[in-house]
Amino acid sequence: MRSVKRFNTGSEYALNTLGGKWKSVIIFLLSGHPWRTGELKKQLGISSKVLAEQLGDLVSAGIVERKSFPVIPPHVEYSLTTEGEDLYAALRYLNYWGEKRAAHDPTVKIQCTQQMHELGLDGICVVTKRHLQHWKQEFVKK
């Protein structure tokens, strides 16, 4: 018999499900259309091992669906489940709340906010190696 995991609140359980640096970013990327493994890896700039772990956790949690196509070379796509779409909506609101709160705190800077709004996007910033390099240069200047 499996042991029961206990959480104090639903939000604690939700945040536990989202634990990991890349899960919320992967959910944002998968909103709207499916992605192939190679495309996700290239966009995120992370190792295959880390991506596989994060995707595996999200698939196990029922947030992401893995669809395998029997072709050569193998083709695998990931997309959000209905549950994942619901979680994405919650993450968008959490992002809005964080941006609103950070706007009144001079010690906090949300890196993607301005760029996301200029692009007409209002979701979780997709951090790529390109973003990280840009931010690193920005911090060095200061």
CSV table of N, CA and C in Angstrom, one decimal:
chain,number,residue,atom,x,y,z
A,1,MET,N,0.8,-1.2,0.0
A,1,MET,CA,0.0,0.0,0.0
A,1,MET,C,0.9,1.2,0.0
A,2,ARG,N,0.6,2.2,-0.9
A,2,ARG,CA,1.3,3.4,-1.0
A,2,ARG,C,1.0,4.4,0.2
A,3,SER,N,2.0,5.1,0.7
A,3,SER,CA,1.7,6.0,1.8
A,3,SER,C,1.0,7.2,1.2
A,4,VAL,N,0.3,7.9,2.0
A,4,VAL,CA,-0.5,9.1,1.7
A,4,VAL,C,0.4,10.3,1.9
A,5,LYS,N,0.5,11.1,0.9
A,5,LYS,CA,1.2,12.4,1.1
A,5,LYS,C,0.2,13.4,1.7
A,6,ARG,N,0.6,14.1,2.7
A,6,ARG,CA,-0.3,15.0,3.3
A,6,ARG,C,0.2,16.5,3.1
A,7,PHE,N,-0.7,17.3,2.8
A,7,PHE,CA,-0.4,18.7,2.5
A,7,PHE,C,-1.4,19.6,3.4
A,8,ASN,N,-0.9,20.7,3.9
A,8,ASN,CA,-1.8,21.6,4.7
A,8,ASN,C,-2.9,22.2,3.8
A,9,THR,N,-2.5,22.6,2.6
A,9,THR,CA,-3.5,23.3,1.8
A,9,THR,C,-3.4,22.9,0.3
A,10,GLY,N,-4.4,23.2,-0.5
A,10,GLY,CA,-4.3,22.9,-1.9
A,10,GLY,C,-3.2,23.6,-2.6
A,11,SER,N,-2.9,24.9,-2.1
A,11,SER,CA,-1.9,25.6,-2.8
A,11,SER,C,-0.5,25.0,-2.5
A,12,GLU,N,-0.3,24.5,-1.3
A,12,GLU,CA,0.9,23.8,-1.0
A,12,GLU,C,1.1,22.6,-1.9
A,13,TYR,N,0.0,21.8,-2.1
A,13,TYR,CA,0.1,20.7,-3.1
A,13,TYR,C,0.4,21.2,-4.5
A,14,ALA,N,-0.2,22.2,-4.9
A,14,ALA,CA,0.0,22.8,-6.3
A,14,ALA,C,1.4,23.2,-6.4
A,15,LEU,N,2.0,23.9,-5.5
A,15,LEU,CA,3.3,24.4,-5.5
A,15,LEU,C,4.3,23.2,-5.5
A,16,ASN,N,4.0,22.2,-4.8
A,16,ASN,CA,4.8,21.0,-4.7
A,16,ASN,C,4.9,20.3,-6.1
A,17,THR,N,3.7,20.3,-6.8
A,17,THR,CA,3.6,19.8,-8.1
A,17,THR,C,4.5,20.6,-9.1
A,18,LEU,N,4.5,21.9,-8.9
A,18,LEU,CA,5.3,22.8,-9.8
A,18,LEU,C,6.8,22.9,-9.4
A,19,GLY,N,7.2,22.2,-8.3
A,19,GLY,CA,8.5,22.3,-7.9
A,19,GLY,C,9.5,22.0,-9.0
A,20,GLY,N,10.6,22.7,-9.0
A,20,GLY,CA,11.6,22.5,-10.1
A,20,GLY,C,11.7,23.8,-10.9
A,21,LYS,N,12.9,24.1,-11.3
A,21,LYS,CA,13.2,25.3,-12.0
A,21,LYS,C,12.4,25.5,-13.3
A,22,TRP,N,12.2,24.4,-14.0
A,22,TRP,CA,11.7,24.6,-15.4
A,22,TRP,C,10.2,24.2,-15.6
A,23,LYS,N,9.5,23.7,-14.6
A,23,LYS,CA,8.2,23.2,-14.8
A,23,LYS,C,7.2,24.3,-15.2
A,24,SER,N,7.2,25.4,-14.6
A,24,SER,CA,6.3,26.5,-14.9
A,24,SER,C,6.6,27.1,-16.3
A,25,VAL,N,7.9,27.1,-16.7
A,25,VAL,CA,8.3,27.6,-18.0
A,25,VAL,C,7.8,26.6,-19.1
A,26,ILE,N,8.0,25.3,-18.8
A,26,ILE,CA,7.5,24.3,-19.8
A,26,ILE,C,6.0,24.4,-19.9
A,27,ILE,N,5.3,24.6,-18.9
A,27,ILE,CA,3.8,24.8,-19.0
A,27,ILE,C,3.5,26.0,-19.8
A,28,PHE,N,4.2,27.1,-19.7
A,28,PHE,CA,3.9,28.3,-20.5
A,28,PHE,C,4.2,27.9,-22.0
A,29,LEU,N,5.3,27.3,-22.3
A,29,LEU,CA,5.6,27.0,-23.6
A,29,LEU,C,4.6,26.0,-24.3
A,30,LEU,N,4.1,25.1,-23.5
A,30,LEU,CA,3.1,24.1,-24.1
A,30,LEU,C,1.7,24.7,-24.2
A,31,SER,N,1.4,25.9,-23.6
A,31,SER,CA,0.1,26.5,-23.8
A,31,SER,C,-0.1,26.9,-25.2
A,32,GLY,N,-1.2,26.4,-25.8
A,32,GLY,CA,-1.5,26.8,-27.2
A,32,GLY,C,-1.2,25.8,-28.2
A,33,HIS,N,0.0,25.1,-28.1
A,33,HIS,CA,0.3,24.1,-29.1
A,33,HIS,C,1.4,23.1,-28.6
A,34,PRO,N,1.4,21.9,-29.1
A,34,PRO,CA,2.4,20.9,-28.7
A,34,PRO,C,3.8,21.2,-29.2
A,35,TRP,N,4.8,20.7,-28.4
A,35,TRP,CA,6.2,20.9,-28.8
A,35,TRP,C,6.9,19.6,-28.8
A,36,ARG,N,7.8,19.4,-29.7
A,36,ARG,CA,8.7,18.3,-29.8
A,36,ARG,C,9.8,18.4,-28.7
A,37,THR,N,10.3,17.3,-28.3
A,37,THR,CA,11.4,17.3,-27.3
A,37,THR,C,12.6,18.2,-27.7
A,38,GLY,N,13.0,18.0,-28.9
A,38,GLY,CA,14.2,18.8,-29.4
A,38,GLY,C,13.9,20.3,-29.4
A,39,GLU,N,12.7,20.7,-29.8
A,39,GLU,CA,12.3,22.1,-29.8
A,39,GLU,C,12.3,22.7,-28.4
A,40,LEU,N,11.8,21.9,-27.4
A,40,LEU,CA,11.8,22.4,-26.0
A,40,LEU,C,13.2,22.5,-25.5
A,41,LYS,N,14.1,21.6,-25.8
A,41,LYS,CA,15.4,21.6,-25.4
A,41,LYS,C,16.2,22.8,-25.9
A,42,LYS,N,16.0,23.1,-27.2
A,42,LYS,CA,16.6,24.2,-27.9
A,42,LYS,C,16.1,25.5,-27.3
A,43,GLN,N,14.8,25.6,-27.1
A,43,GLN,CA,14.2,26.9,-26.6
A,43,GLN,C,14.7,27.2,-25.2
A,44,LEU,N,14.8,26.1,-24.3
A,44,LEU,CA,15.1,26.3,-22.9
A,44,LEU,C,16.6,26.3,-22.7
A,45,GLY,N,17.4,25.7,-23.6
A,45,GLY,CA,18.8,25.6,-23.4
A,45,GLY,C,19.2,24.8,-22.2
A,46,ILE,N,18.5,23.7,-21.9
A,46,ILE,CA,18.8,22.8,-20.8
A,46,ILE,C,19.2,21.5,-21.3
A,47,SER,N,19.8,20.7,-20.4
A,47,SER,CA,20.2,19.3,-20.8
A,47,SER,C,19.1,18.4,-21.1
A,48,SER,N,19.3,17.4,-21.9
A,48,SER,CA,18.3,16.4,-22.2
A,48,SER,C,17.8,15.7,-20.9
A,49,LYS,N,18.7,15.5,-20.0
A,49,LYS,CA,18.4,14.8,-18.7
A,49,LYS,C,17.4,15.6,-17.9
A,50,VAL,N,17.7,16.9,-17.7
A,50,VAL,CA,16.9,17.8,-16.9
A,50,VAL,C,15.5,17.9,-17.6
A,51,LEU,N,15.5,18.1,-18.9
A,51,LEU,CA,14.2,18.2,-19.6
A,51,LEU,C,13.4,16.9,-19.4
A,52,ALA,N,14.0,15.8,-19.6
A,52,ALA,CA,13.3,14.5,-19.4
A,52,ALA,C,12.7,14.3,-18.0
A,53,GLU,N,13.5,14.7,-17.0
A,53,GLU,CA,13.0,14.6,-15.6
A,53,GLU,C,11.8,15.5,-15.4
A,54,GLN,N,11.9,16.8,-15.9
A,54,GLN,CA,10.8,17.7,-15.7
A,54,GLN,C,9.6,17.3,-16.4
A,55,LEU,N,9.7,16.9,-17.7
A,55,LEU,CA,8.6,16.4,-18.5
A,55,LEU,C,8.0,15.1,-17.9
A,56,GLY,N,8.9,14.2,-17.4
A,56,GLY,CA,8.4,13.0,-16.8
A,56,GLY,C,7.5,13.3,-15.5
A,57,ASP,N,8.0,14.3,-14.7
A,57,ASP,CA,7.2,14.6,-13.5
A,57,ASP,C,5.9,15.2,-13.9
A,58,LEU,N,5.8,16.1,-14.9
A,58,LEU,CA,4.6,16.7,-15.4
A,58,LEU,C,3.6,15.7,-16.0
A,59,VAL,N,4.2,14.7,-16.7
A,59,VAL,CA,3.4,13.7,-17.3
A,59,VAL,C,2.8,12.8,-16.2
A,60,SER,N,3.6,12.4,-15.2
A,60,SER,CA,3.1,11.6,-14.1
A,60,SER,C,2.0,12.4,-13.3
A,61,ALA,N,2.1,13.7,-13.2
A,61,ALA,CA,1.2,14.5,-12.5
A,61,ALA,C,-0.1,14.7,-13.3
A,62,GLY,N,-0.1,14.3,-14.5
A,62,GLY,CA,-1.3,14.5,-15.4
A,62,GLY,C,-1.5,15.9,-15.9
A,63,ILE,N,-0.4,16.7,-15.9
A,63,ILE,CA,-0.4,18.1,-16.3
A,63,ILE,C,0.0,18.1,-17.8
A,64,VAL,N,0.8,17.2,-18.3
A,64,VAL,CA,1.3,17.2,-19.6
A,64,VAL,C,1.0,15.8,-20.2
A,65,GLU,N,0.7,15.8,-21.5
A,65,GLU,CA,0.5,14.5,-22.2
A,65,GLU,C,1.7,14.3,-23.2
A,66,ARG,N,2.1,13.1,-23.2
A,66,ARG,CA,3.2,12.7,-24.1
A,66,ARG,C,2.6,11.8,-25.2
A,67,LYS,N,2.8,12.2,-26.5
A,67,LYS,CA,2.3,11.5,-27.6
A,67,LYS,C,3.4,11.1,-28.5
A,68,SER,N,3.5,9.8,-28.7
A,68,SER,CA,4.6,9.2,-29.5
A,68,SER,C,4.1,8.8,-30.9
A,69,PHE,N,4.8,9.2,-31.9
A,69,PHE,CA,4.4,8.8,-33.3
A,69,PHE,C,5.4,7.8,-33.8
A,70,PRO,N,4.8,6.7,-34.4
A,70,PRO,CA,5.6,5.6,-34.8
A,70,PRO,C,6.2,5.8,-36.2
A,71,VAL,N,7.2,6.7,-36.3
A,71,VAL,CA,7.8,7.1,-37.5
A,71,VAL,C,9.3,7.0,-37.3
A,72,ILE,N,10.1,7.1,-38.4
A,72,ILE,CA,11.5,7.1,-38.3
A,72,ILE,C,12.0,8.4,-38.9
A,73,PRO,N,12.8,9.2,-38.1
A,73,PRO,CA,13.2,9.0,-36.7
A,73,PRO,C,12.0,9.1,-35.8
A,74,PRO,N,12.1,8.6,-34.5
A,74,PRO,CA,11.0,8.7,-33.6
A,74,PRO,C,10.6,10.2,-33.4
A,75,HIS,N,9.3,10.4,-33.2
A,75,HIS,CA,8.7,11.7,-33.1
A,75,HIS,C,7.9,11.7,-31.8
A,76,VAL,N,8.2,12.5,-30.9
A,76,VAL,CA,7.4,12.6,-29.6
A,76,VAL,C,7.0,14.1,-29.4
A,77,GLU,N,5.7,14.3,-29.1
A,77,GLU,CA,5.2,15.6,-28.8
A,77,GLU,C,4.7,15.7,-27.4
A,78,TYR,N,4.8,16.9,-26.8
A,78,TYR,CA,4.2,17.1,-25.5
A,78,TYR,C,3.2,18.2,-25.6
A,79,SER,N,2.1,18.1,-24.9
A,79,SER,CA,1.1,19.1,-24.9
A,79,SER,C,0.4,19.1,-23.5
A,80,LEU,N,-0.3,20.2,-23.2
A,80,LEU,CA,-1.0,20.3,-21.9
A,80,LEU,C,-2.2,19.5,-21.9
A,81,THR,N,-2.5,18.9,-20.8
A,81,THR,CA,-3.8,18.2,-20.7
A,81,THR,C,-4.8,19.3,-20.3
A,82,THR,N,-6.1,18.9,-20.1
A,82,THR,CA,-7.1,19.8,-19.6
A,82,THR,C,-6.7,20.3,-18.2
A,83,GLU,N,-6.1,19.4,-17.4
A,83,GLU,CA,-5.6,19.8,-16.1
A,83,GLU,C,-4.5,20.8,-16.2
A,84,GLY,N,-3.6,20.6,-17.2
A,84,GLY,CA,-2.5,21.5,-17.4
A,84,GLY,C,-3.0,22.9,-17.9
A,85,GLU,N,-4.0,22.9,-18.7
A,85,GLU,CA,-4.6,24.2,-19.1
A,85,GLU,C,-5.1,25.0,-17.9
A,86,ASP,N,-5.8,24.3,-17.0
A,86,ASP,CA,-6.3,24.9,-15.8
A,86,ASP,C,-5.1,25.5,-15.0
A,87,LEU,N,-4.0,24.7,-14.9
A,87,LEU,CA,-2.9,25.1,-14.1
A,87,LEU,C,-2.2,26.3,-14.8
A,88,TYR,N,-2.2,26.3,-16.1
A,88,TYR,CA,-1.6,27.5,-16.8
A,88,TYR,C,-2.4,28.7,-16.5
A,89,ALA,N,-3.7,28.7,-16.5
A,89,ALA,CA,-4.5,29.8,-16.1
A,89,ALA,C,-4.2,30.3,-14.7
A,90,ALA,N,-4.0,29.4,-13.8
A,90,ALA,CA,-3.6,29.8,-12.4
A,90,ALA,C,-2.3,30.5,-12.4
A,91,LEU,N,-1.3,29.9,-13.2
A,91,LEU,CA,0.0,30.5,-13.3
A,91,LEU,C,0.0,31.9,-13.9
A,92,ARG,N,-0.9,32.1,-14.8
A,92,ARG,CA,-0.9,33.5,-15.4
A,92,ARG,C,-1.4,34.5,-14.4
A,93,TYR,N,-2.4,34.1,-13.5
A,93,TYR,CA,-2.8,35.0,-12.5
A,93,TYR,C,-1.7,35.2,-11.4
A,94,LEU,N,-1.0,34.1,-11.1
A,94,LEU,CA,0.1,34.2,-10.1
A,94,LEU,C,1.2,35.1,-10.7
A,95,ASN,N,1.4,35.1,-12.0
A,95,ASN,CA,2.4,35.9,-12.6
A,95,ASN,C,2.0,37.4,-12.5
A,96,TYR,N,0.7,37.7,-12.8
A,96,TYR,CA,0.1,39.0,-12.7
A,96,TYR,C,0.3,39.5,-11.3
A,97,TRP,N,-0.1,38.7,-10.3
A,97,TRP,CA,0.0,39.1,-8.9
A,97,TRP,C,1.5,39.4,-8.5
A,98,GLY,N,2.4,38.6,-9.0
A,98,GLY,CA,3.8,38.9,-8.7
A,98,GLY,C,4.3,40.1,-9.3
A,99,GLU,N,3.9,40.4,-10.6
A,99,GLU,CA,4.4,41.6,-11.3
A,99,GLU,C,3.8,42.9,-10.6
A,100,LYS,N,2.5,42.8,-10.2
A,100,LYS,CA,1.9,43.9,-9.5
A,100,LYS,C,2.6,44.2,-8.1
A,101,ARG,N,2.9,43.1,-7.4
A,101,ARG,CA,3.5,43.3,-6.1
A,101,ARG,C,5.0,43.8,-6.3
A,102,ALA,N,5.7,43.3,-7.3
A,102,ALA,CA,7.1,43.7,-7.5
A,102,ALA,C,7.2,45.2,-8.0
A,103,ALA,N,6.1,45.7,-8.6
A,103,ALA,CA,6.1,47.0,-9.1
A,103,ALA,C,6.3,48.0,-8.0
A,104,HIS,N,5.9,47.6,-6.8
A,104,HIS,CA,5.9,48.5,-5.6
A,104,HIS,C,7.1,48.2,-4.7
A,105,ASP,N,8.0,47.4,-5.1
A,105,ASP,CA,9.1,47.0,-4.3
A,105,ASP,C,10.4,47.4,-5.1
A,106,PRO,N,11.1,48.4,-4.7
A,106,PRO,CA,12.3,48.8,-5.5
A,106,PRO,C,13.5,47.8,-5.4
A,107,THR,N,13.4,46.9,-4.5
A,107,THR,CA,14.4,45.9,-4.4
A,107,THR,C,14.2,44.7,-5.3
A,108,VAL,N,13.1,44.7,-6.0
A,108,VAL,CA,12.8,43.5,-6.9
A,108,VAL,C,12.6,44.0,-8.3
A,109,LYS,N,13.2,43.2,-9.2
A,109,LYS,CA,13.0,43.4,-10.6
A,109,LYS,C,12.6,42.2,-11.3
A,110,ILE,N,11.5,42.2,-12.0
A,110,ILE,CA,11.0,41.0,-12.8
A,110,ILE,C,11.7,41.2,-14.2
A,111,GLN,N,12.5,40.3,-14.6
A,111,GLN,CA,13.3,40.4,-15.8
A,111,GLN,C,12.5,40.5,-17.1
A,112,CYS,N,11.5,39.7,-17.2
A,112,CYS,CA,10.8,39.6,-18.5
A,112,CYS,C,9.6,40.5,-18.7
A,113,THR,N,9.2,41.1,-17.6
A,113,THR,CA,7.9,41.8,-17.6
A,113,THR,C,7.8,42.8,-18.8
A,114,GLN,N,8.7,43.7,-18.9
A,114,GLN,CA,8.6,44.7,-20.0
A,114,GLN,C,8.6,44.1,-21.4
A,115,GLN,N,9.6,43.2,-21.6
A,115,GLN,CA,9.7,42.5,-22.9
A,115,GLN,C,8.4,41.7,-23.2
A,116,MET,N,7.9,41.1,-22.3
A,116,MET,CA,6.7,40.3,-22.5
A,116,MET,C,5.5,41.2,-22.9
A,117,HIS,N,5.4,42.3,-22.2
A,117,HIS,CA,4.3,43.2,-22.5
A,117,HIS,C,4.4,43.9,-23.9
A,118,GLU,N,5.7,44.2,-24.3
A,118,GLU,CA,5.9,44.7,-25.6
A,118,GLU,C,5.6,43.8,-26.7
A,119,LEU,N,5.7,42.5,-26.4
A,119,LEU,CA,5.4,41.4,-27.4
A,119,LEU,C,3.9,41.1,-27.3
A,120,GLY,N,3.2,41.7,-26.4
A,120,GLY,CA,1.7,41.4,-26.3
A,120,GLY,C,1.5,40.1,-25.5
A,121,LEU,N,2.4,39.6,-24.8
A,121,LEU,CA,2.3,38.4,-24.0
A,121,LEU,C,2.0,38.7,-22.6
A,122,ASP,N,1.2,38.0,-21.9
A,122,ASP,CA,1.0,38.2,-20.5
A,122,ASP,C,1.0,36.9,-19.8
A,123,GLY,N,2.1,36.3,-19.8
A,123,GLY,CA,2.2,35.0,-19.1
A,123,GLY,C,3.6,34.9,-18.4
A,124,ILE,N,4.0,33.7,-18.2
A,124,ILE,CA,5.3,33.4,-17.5
A,124,ILE,C,6.4,33.6,-18.6
A,125,CYS,N,7.4,34.3,-18.2
A,125,CYS,CA,8.5,34.5,-19.1
A,125,CYS,C,9.2,33.2,-19.4
A,126,VAL,N,9.5,33.1,-20.6
A,126,VAL,CA,10.3,31.9,-21.0
A,126,VAL,C,11.8,32.3,-21.0
A,127,VAL,N,12.5,31.8,-20.0
A,127,VAL,CA,13.9,32.1,-19.9
A,127,VAL,C,14.7,31.2,-20.8
A,128,THR,N,15.5,31.8,-21.6
A,128,THR,CA,16.4,31.0,-22.5
A,128,THR,C,17.8,31.4,-22.2
A,129,LYS,N,18.8,30.7,-22.8
A,129,LYS,CA,20.2,31.1,-22.6
A,129,LYS,C,20.4,32.5,-23.1
A,130,ARG,N,19.7,32.9,-24.2
A,130,ARG,CA,19.8,34.2,-24.7
A,130,ARG,C,19.4,35.3,-23.7
A,131,HIS,N,18.3,35.0,-23.0
A,131,HIS,CA,17.9,35.9,-21.9
A,131,HIS,C,18.9,36.0,-20.8
A,132,LEU,N,19.4,34.8,-20.4
A,132,LEU,CA,20.3,34.8,-19.3
A,132,LEU,C,21.6,35.5,-19.6
A,133,GLN,N,22.1,35.4,-20.8
A,133,GLN,CA,23.3,36.1,-21.2
A,133,GLN,C,23.1,37.6,-21.2
A,134,HIS,N,21.9,38.1,-21.7
A,134,HIS,CA,21.5,39.5,-21.7
A,134,HIS,C,21.5,40.0,-20.3
A,135,TRP,N,20.8,39.3,-19.4
A,135,TRP,CA,20.7,39.8,-18.0
A,135,TRP,C,22.1,39.8,-17.3
A,136,LYS,N,22.9,38.8,-17.6
A,136,LYS,CA,24.2,38.8,-17.0
A,136,LYS,C,25.0,40.0,-17.4
A,137,GLN,N,24.9,40.4,-18.6
A,137,GLN,CA,25.6,41.6,-19.1
A,137,GLN,C,25.0,42.9,-18.4
A,138,GLU,N,23.7,42.9,-18.2
A,138,GLU,CA,23.0,44.0,-17.6
A,138,GLU,C,23.4,44.1,-16.1
A,139,PHE,N,23.6,43.0,-15.4
A,139,PHE,CA,24.0,43.1,-14.0
A,139,PHE,C,25.5,43.5,-13.9
A,140,VAL,N,26.3,43.1,-14.8
A,140,VAL,CA,27.7,43.5,-14.8
A,140,VAL,C,27.9,45.0,-15.0
A,141,LYS,N,27.0,45.6,-15.8
A,141,LYS,CA,27.1,47.0,-16.1
A,141,LYS,C,26.8,47.8,-14.8
A,142,LYS,N,26.0,47.3,-13.9
A,142,LYS,CA,25.6,48.1,-12.7
A,142,LYS,C,26.5,48.0,-11.6
